[in-house]
Amino acid sequence: MSSRGQPLSNSISTIFDEEFPLTLEPKIEKLTFGSNYAIQGIPLSETIGFYNNTDNTYKLTVTTGESPKYELSVDESKFTIKKGERIQIKITLVFRHYATMGLTGQVQFSLKKKSLMGGESIQRALRFQLEGVVPAYNEKDLVKSSDDEQFRVGMINGVLSMVKNESVVAFKYNVKDEFEKQDYEFIQSVYRDIHHPAILGMAGIVLSSSTILLDGDTVTDLQSLMEKEKMAVPFLL
């Protein structure tokens, strides 16, 4: 679990230069979680590592920032890293609430030589900044508009519906079916994927019923993208 309970300073350097004895792997400048966007209630994760290429042993403490909008955690927060050793840290981010602001945060790394536990620590940070969060809705918020207007992507018919007075196309997936589950997860990744920021048309998600809500104007875009990236799947509209 991550070390919590203290505010993290934004003045801490994010440059892992020669003054920080451990080597950051991979050499990144910020956390991206592979996404421009998060989906409310669905975790994002990123794994980083450190390599000790020195003759010394170090104590590393990892601290995550806190926010009422999201939970940021690591799988382990305290390490002893000997000469020649590597460690990995899995960082997980999940937005429990829908948010349009405050989509930033950081993970802080505090390093000390084991033989100098009373001395000053060297501190560095990795920050993230997302562009948006796709909201999660309750099943009761979704109202079917018509059985006549349907849109097919992959194996699923999308039904024209309303959610919070917004027109959407609802695609409900049976995640117990292997192929439907693959499409359900693939569509989520498309709308989060840092390589497809211009396609964002996901209006929301209903987690309890595995239902993805898309803007009607983007359904054709999604079909074309899936056809390109998953050639084995037939597509119709």
Tab-separated table of C-alpha atoms in Angstrom:
chain	number	residue	atom	x	y	z
A	1	MET	CA	0.000	0.000	0.000
A	2	SER	CA	1.094	3.578	-0.555
A	3	SER	CA	2.310	5.903	2.124
A	4	ARG	CA	-0.372	8.551	2.679
A	5	GLY	CA	-1.436	11.329	4.963
A	6	GLN	CA	0.860	14.189	3.982
A	7	PRO	CA	0.600	16.847	1.270
A	8	LEU	CA	3.119	16.516	-1.531
A	9	SER	CA	5.080	19.529	-2.721
A	10	ASN	CA	4.817	20.591	-6.351
A	11	SER	CA	8.296	22.101	-6.070
A	12	ILE	CA	10.007	18.701	-6.000
A	13	SER	CA	12.084	18.074	-9.105
A	14	THR	CA	10.793	15.656	-11.722
A	15	ILE	CA	14.220	15.257	-13.329
A	16	PHE	CA	15.911	11.967	-12.440
A	17	ASP	CA	19.464	13.175	-13.080
A	18	GLU	CA	22.832	12.045	-11.710
A	19	GLU	CA	21.974	13.554	-8.316
A	20	PHE	CA	19.396	10.791	-7.887
A	21	PRO	CA	21.549	7.640	-7.541
A	22	LEU	CA	18.998	5.133	-8.862
A	23	THR	CA	18.222	4.712	-12.554
A	24	LEU	CA	14.560	5.155	-13.482
A	25	GLU	CA	13.287	2.421	-15.817
A	26	PRO	CA	11.884	3.227	-18.316
A	27	LYS	CA	13.254	6.761	-18.603
A	28	ILE	CA	10.026	8.763	-18.527
A	29	GLU	CA	9.334	12.397	-17.746
A	30	LYS	CA	5.786	11.905	-16.459
A	31	LEU	CA	3.141	9.293	-15.756
A	32	THR	CA	0.638	8.796	-18.577
A	33	PHE	CA	-1.091	5.497	-17.672
A	34	GLY	CA	-1.202	5.005	-21.442
A	35	SER	CA	-4.221	7.286	-21.636
A	36	ASN	CA	-5.448	10.797	-22.176
A	37	TYR	CA	-8.732	9.942	-20.470
A	38	ALA	CA	-9.900	7.887	-17.510
A	39	ILE	CA	-13.238	6.094	-17.174
A	40	GLN	CA	-14.895	6.595	-13.802
A	41	GLY	CA	-14.576	3.502	-11.625
A	42	ILE	CA	-12.131	1.641	-13.903
A	43	PRO	CA	-8.504	1.546	-12.711
A	44	LEU	CA	-5.560	2.663	-14.819
A	45	SER	CA	-2.103	1.348	-14.009
A	46	GLU	CA	1.498	1.971	-14.951
A	47	THR	CA	4.593	0.068	-13.854
A	48	ILE	CA	7.956	1.735	-13.368
A	49	GLY	CA	11.225	0.471	-11.935
A	50	PHE	CA	14.523	1.532	-10.421
A	51	TYR	CA	17.977	0.025	-10.889
A	52	ASN	CA	20.771	0.440	-8.346
A	53	ASN	CA	23.989	0.695	-10.337
A	54	THR	CA	25.982	2.005	-7.365
A	55	ASP	CA	28.024	0.320	-4.641
A	56	ASN	CA	25.642	1.526	-1.921
A	57	THR	CA	22.403	0.239	-0.422
A	58	TYR	CA	19.441	2.623	-0.450
A	59	LYS	CA	16.097	2.917	1.295
A	60	LEU	CA	13.306	4.126	-0.983
A	61	THR	CA	9.946	5.415	0.259
A	62	VAL	CA	7.105	6.023	-2.200
A	63	THR	CA	4.315	8.470	-1.324
A	64	THR	CA	1.192	9.159	-3.380
A	65	GLY	CA	-0.777	12.380	-3.519
A	66	GLU	CA	-4.332	12.480	-2.220
A	67	SER	CA	-7.460	13.878	-3.838
A	68	PRO	CA	-11.217	13.687	-3.161
A	69	LYS	CA	-11.670	12.905	-6.868
A	70	TYR	CA	-9.411	9.865	-7.259
A	71	GLU	CA	-7.450	7.161	-5.476
A	72	LEU	CA	-3.759	6.916	-6.310
A	73	SER	CA	-1.866	3.963	-4.856
A	74	VAL	CA	1.203	1.784	-5.250
A	75	ASP	CA	1.515	-1.936	-4.628
A	76	GLU	CA	4.460	-1.399	-2.293
A	77	SER	CA	5.769	1.773	-0.678
A	78	LYS	CA	9.038	0.868	1.079
A	79	PHE	CA	12.090	-0.771	-0.474
A	80	THR	CA	15.660	-1.650	0.421
A	81	ILE	CA	17.674	-1.737	-2.798
A	82	LYS	CA	21.149	-3.256	-2.754
A	83	LYS	CA	23.926	-2.944	-5.311
A	84	GLY	CA	22.882	-4.369	-8.675
A	85	GLU	CA	19.232	-4.871	-7.674
A	86	ARG	CA	16.128	-3.827	-9.586
A	87	ILE	CA	12.673	-3.142	-8.209
A	88	GLN	CA	9.298	-2.568	-9.853
A	89	ILE	CA	6.434	-0.403	-8.615
A	90	LYS	CA	2.881	-0.695	-9.930
A	91	ILE	CA	1.042	2.622	-9.723
A	92	THR	CA	-2.756	2.510	-9.896
A	93	LEU	CA	-5.136	5.411	-10.501
A	94	VAL	CA	-8.929	5.220	-10.288
A	95	PHE	CA	-11.408	8.099	-10.379
A	96	ARG	CA	-14.247	7.296	-7.980
A	97	HIS	CA	-16.068	10.495	-8.931
A	98	TYR	CA	-16.686	12.256	-12.217
A	99	ALA	CA	-14.464	15.302	-12.561
A	100	THR	CA	-13.624	17.972	-15.119
A	101	MET	CA	-10.939	19.700	-13.062
A	102	GLY	CA	-8.220	18.524	-10.709
A	103	LEU	CA	-7.110	15.732	-13.036
A	104	THR	CA	-3.511	16.025	-11.922
A	105	GLY	CA	-1.402	14.380	-9.250
A	106	GLN	CA	1.985	12.968	-8.432
A	107	VAL	CA	3.943	10.137	-6.889
A	108	GLN	CA	6.916	11.149	-4.752
A	109	PHE	CA	10.120	9.161	-4.235
A	110	SER	CA	12.321	9.726	-1.182
A	111	LEU	CA	15.762	8.088	-1.180
A	112	LYS	CA	18.364	7.670	1.569
A	113	LYS	CA	21.583	5.734	1.918
A	114	LYS	CA	21.017	2.885	4.346
A	115	SER	CA	24.197	3.779	6.253
A	116	LEU	CA	23.029	7.387	6.678
A	117	MET	CA	19.494	6.944	7.900
A	118	GLY	CA	19.709	10.174	9.877
A	119	GLY	CA	20.801	12.219	6.872
A	120	GLU	CA	18.774	14.162	4.368
A	121	SER	CA	16.832	12.333	1.707
A	122	ILE	CA	16.910	12.957	-2.025
A	123	GLN	CA	13.434	13.556	-3.419
A	124	ARG	CA	12.000	13.294	-6.898
A	125	ALA	CA	8.455	13.098	-8.280
A	126	LEU	CA	6.541	11.809	-11.282
A	127	ARG	CA	3.391	13.723	-12.163
A	128	PHE	CA	0.357	12.995	-14.328
A	129	GLN	CA	-2.279	15.153	-16.006
A	130	LEU	CA	-5.304	13.678	-17.755
A	131	GLU	CA	-7.559	15.495	-20.198
A	132	GLY	CA	-10.869	14.161	-18.935
A	133	VAL	CA	-12.930	11.517	-17.166
A	134	VAL	CA	-15.749	9.541	-18.814
A	135	PRO	CA	-18.664	9.402	-16.330
A	136	ALA	CA	-20.255	6.235	-14.954
A	137	TYR	CA	-24.053	6.106	-14.671
A	138	ASN	CA	-26.548	3.924	-12.839
A	139	GLU	CA	-28.795	1.574	-14.794
A	140	LYS	CA	-31.840	3.643	-13.784
A	141	ASP	CA	-30.346	6.709	-15.503
A	142	LEU	CA	-30.495	4.987	-18.906
A	143	VAL	CA	-33.793	5.196	-20.818
A	144	LYS	CA	-34.303	3.459	-24.176
A	145	SER	CA	-35.560	5.876	-26.842
A	146	SER	CA	-36.362	3.508	-29.674
A	147	ASP	CA	-36.154	-0.132	-30.701
A	148	ASP	CA	-36.214	0.851	-34.353
A	149	GLU	CA	-32.980	2.858	-34.548
A	150	GLN	CA	-30.107	0.475	-33.926
A	151	PHE	CA	-26.412	0.634	-34.737
A	152	ARG	CA	-24.263	-2.453	-35.077
A	153	VAL	CA	-20.576	-2.506	-34.123
A	154	GLY	CA	-18.944	-5.908	-34.012
A	155	MET	CA	-21.467	-8.413	-32.671
A	156	ILE	CA	-23.553	-5.931	-30.677
A	157	ASN	CA	-26.533	-3.775	-31.624
A	158	GLY	CA	-26.404	-0.318	-30.108
A	159	VAL	CA	-29.789	1.049	-29.041
A	160	LEU	CA	-30.678	4.728	-29.243
A	161	SER	CA	-31.209	5.864	-25.646
A	162	MET	CA	-31.212	8.842	-23.308
A	163	VAL	CA	-29.060	9.407	-20.247
A	164	LYS	CA	-29.455	12.576	-18.182
A	165	ASN	CA	-31.270	14.240	-21.114
A	166	GLU	CA	-28.423	13.395	-23.481
A	167	SER	CA	-28.930	11.243	-26.578
A	168	VAL	CA	-26.562	8.252	-26.715
A	169	VAL	CA	-26.188	4.877	-28.382
A	170	ALA	CA	-26.060	2.133	-25.727
A	171	PHE	CA	-24.022	-1.027	-26.395
A	172	LYS	CA	-24.655	-3.724	-23.776
A	173	TYR	CA	-22.070	-6.506	-23.555
A	174	ASN	CA	-22.250	-9.970	-22.042
A	175	VAL	CA	-18.813	-10.073	-20.439
A	176	LYS	CA	-19.227	-13.800	-19.725
A	177	ASP	CA	-18.836	-14.315	-23.467
A	178	GLU	CA	-15.139	-14.225	-24.348
A	179	PHE	CA	-15.563	-12.356	-27.634
A	180	GLU	CA	-18.017	-9.796	-26.281
A	181	LYS	CA	-15.727	-9.193	-23.319
A	182	GLN	CA	-12.823	-8.575	-25.703
A	183	ASP	CA	-14.844	-5.961	-27.607
A	184	TYR	CA	-16.046	-4.370	-24.351
A	185	GLU	CA	-12.481	-3.960	-23.125
A	186	PHE	CA	-11.179	-2.976	-26.566
A	187	ILE	CA	-13.683	-0.122	-26.926
A	188	GLN	CA	-12.729	1.173	-23.490
A	189	SER	CA	-9.063	1.140	-24.454
A	190	VAL	CA	-9.785	2.953	-27.728
A	191	TYR	CA	-11.455	5.820	-25.935
A	192	ARG	CA	-8.665	6.027	-23.352
A	193	ASP	CA	-5.800	5.336	-25.725
A	194	ILE	CA	-3.242	8.103	-25.957
A	195	HIS	CA	-2.898	7.324	-29.677
A	196	HIS	CA	-6.557	8.111	-30.428
A	197	PRO	CA	-7.346	11.350	-28.548
A	198	ALA	CA	-9.416	12.794	-31.420
A	199	ILE	CA	-11.924	9.932	-31.396
A	200	LEU	CA	-13.319	10.578	-27.929
A	201	GLY	CA	-17.043	10.139	-28.212
A	202	MET	CA	-17.734	7.967	-25.200
A	203	ALA	CA	-20.555	9.652	-23.306
A	204	GLY	CA	-20.472	7.282	-20.353
A	205	ILE	CA	-20.568	3.748	-19.043
A	206	VAL	CA	-22.921	1.649	-16.895
A	207	LEU	CA	-20.572	-0.659	-15.015
A	208	SER	CA	-23.271	-2.858	-13.463
A	209	SER	CA	-24.537	-3.988	-16.886
A	210	SER	CA	-21.318	-3.612	-18.922
A	211	THR	CA	-22.997	-1.019	-21.135
A	212	ILE	CA	-20.961	1.507	-23.106
A	213	LEU	CA	-22.675	4.772	-24.069
A	214	LEU	CA	-21.394	6.412	-27.249
A	215	ASP	CA	-22.158	9.697	-28.946
A	216	GLY	CA	-24.113	8.822	-32.075
A	217	ASP	CA	-21.779	10.786	-34.351
A	218	THR	CA	-18.777	8.667	-33.334
A	219	VAL	CA	-20.256	5.201	-33.874
A	220	THR	CA	-19.080	5.118	-37.499
A	221	ASP	CA	-15.617	6.292	-36.418
A	222	LEU	CA	-15.435	3.448	-33.909
A	223	GLN	CA	-16.541	0.915	-36.499
A	224	SER	CA	-13.798	2.060	-38.891
A	225	LEU	CA	-11.153	1.955	-36.180
A	226	MET	CA	-12.121	-1.521	-34.987
A	227	GLU	CA	-12.222	-2.752	-38.570
A	228	LYS	CA	-8.689	-1.463	-39.056
A	229	GLU	CA	-7.268	-2.830	-35.799
A	230	LYS	CA	-9.312	-6.040	-35.500
A	231	MET	CA	-9.569	-7.243	-39.095
A	232	ALA	CA	-11.103	-10.586	-38.119
A	233	VAL	CA	-14.322	-8.993	-36.843
A	234	PRO	CA	-17.189	-8.269	-39.330
A	235	PHE	CA	-18.834	-4.856	-39.039
A	236	LEU	CA	-22.186	-3.569	-40.186
A	237	LEU	CA	-24.228	-0.453	-39.556
